[in-house]
Amino acid sequence: MPSRRVLLAGAAGLVAGGGLVADRVRLGEVDDWTPTADTWPLSRYDLANTAAVPDVSVPDDPTVDWTASVAASSQFAPQALVVDTDRVYAGADGLVALDRGGGSKVWSDERPVDTLARRGGRLFVAGGDGESPRVAARDAATGDTAWTRDLPALPAGLTVAAGMVLTTTRFGSVAREQDTGIRRWGGESPDLRAQPLVHDGALFGHDGYELVRYRPRSALDVPLRAVPPAEWRSVTQVERIDAPVGAGSRVLVPGTRYGFRTDAGAPAFRAVDATTGEVAWRAIRSDERDAFLGSRYAAVDAARDRVYAGVYRQWTSEPTTGERFRATVRAFALEDGAVAWTHEAGTGRFVRDVVFAGDRVLVATARDEDATDGAPGDVRALDPIDGRERWRVAFDAPARTLAPVDGTVFAMAGNGLVAALR
């Protein structure tokens, strides 16, 4: 099985002038990277988007140790949160680097941020105001810019692997050298419109309809500098997805189904075989044609062979129950999708993030603007065995994004609040 390094760095066999200087064997010898448990360097923690750090210690009954903020004009706008051993980096309408211990500001930038990645002494930033989207490499310690490149559209995903920075947009994807920003491959790639997935020695993409596994780039592919060719395509029929997830022999596809646009009963969550693309199981169905059905956030518990996902239903017309939104967190078996337990997030609430850390399922929830019950947002910890709530911390704004590290759960709210729970 080729290494992940072969996949993304296929063009690394080129010198700057374009000549071939290496073969696939040399490329395959370079090791891939795994984040340390005490950091959160990518939007979903690692290259496989597992959102899982089981070996860290999560506080038993945390309180807010410190807070800081970054400019944020809307709770629905993109935001990003990554953590290294010294800093917390939060992005929304601006970007701020905070001291991890006490929350003091180290450096900041006023340009909008959609997504972040931390790797090799640098912070990679992708975003823009719609007029000038870009990806940039900045010194993580000082904020100094090493290189900046334009993007064809606002970013949908960002990852760093094999010495390459891969950005995806609705108009195409580009892989650039991590150190220099030099473009190595890219182009129109309708299948790469979500957070990229690197799993089972391969690069995977998703466009909201199909999941695609790409073939390794060979020496013959390199001069073309094009998106890698597809090995297989698997129809998933979800209209919106944030990040496919790699888990063992499976690729999980959590997404959103719009009942009024598609056949009732179609699943919003499915698993496919990572090698063949064949569907392994389907879950989360709705028989109502006027409902949005979604499972956008998922986290893997490899020890229990489970995946935890936030599930929501939104009615386009007022349901007979009187509630417009209903959100849950469910534990699915990786083998067949069977539901082990369900946690009710509450009437009129959204599940905005789900991660697995320190033998706890951590959940960020937000109250619908028309609802009145409960706090505007909260972070809660669930027992992975039965889904029982172990603790909850309330916020005065919708909780959006989580990044747990050893001893601390960092949380970001829709108003730009950044909090350290300890």
PDB file of C-alpha atoms in Angstrom, residues 7 44 49 58 62 65 104 126 133 150 157 159 226 261 298 303 324 333 410:
ATOM      1  CA  LEU A   7      -0.296  10.676  -2.672  1.00  0.00           C
ATOM      2  CA  ARG A  44     -10.670  17.714  12.913  1.00  0.00           C
ATOM      3  CA  ASN A  49     -10.515  13.824  10.482  1.00  0.00           C
ATOM      4  CA  VAL A  58     -10.133  15.799  30.322  1.00  0.00           C
ATOM      5  CA  PRO A  62     -14.304  22.162  34.670  1.00  0.00           C
ATOM      6  CA  ASP A  65     -10.158  29.425  33.560  1.00  0.00           C
ATOM      7  CA  SER A 104      -3.005  36.784  26.739  1.00  0.00           C
ATOM      8  CA  ALA A 126      -6.999  30.198   4.483  1.00  0.00           C
ATOM      9  CA  PRO A 133      -9.512  34.732  -0.828  1.00  0.00           C
ATOM     10  CA  ASP A 150      -4.480  33.672  -4.060  1.00  0.00           C
ATOM     11  CA  GLY A 157     -10.904  22.733   3.492  1.00  0.00           C
ATOM     12  CA  THR A 159      -4.776  20.236   5.412  1.00  0.00           C
ATOM     13  CA  ALA A 226      -3.189  18.099 -12.383  1.00  0.00           C
ATOM     14  CA  ARG A 261     -35.362  17.894  -2.708  1.00  0.00           C
ATOM     15  CA  ALA A 298     -18.468  12.907  13.816  1.00  0.00           C
ATOM     16  CA  ALA A 303     -11.230   1.297  21.234  1.00  0.00           C
ATOM     17  CA  ARG A 324     -38.693  23.438  14.709  1.00  0.00           C
ATOM     18  CA  ALA A 333     -21.198   0.911  15.683  1.00  0.00           C
ATOM     19  CA  PHE A 410     -10.656  24.962  24.456  1.00  0.00           C
TER      20      PHE A 410
END
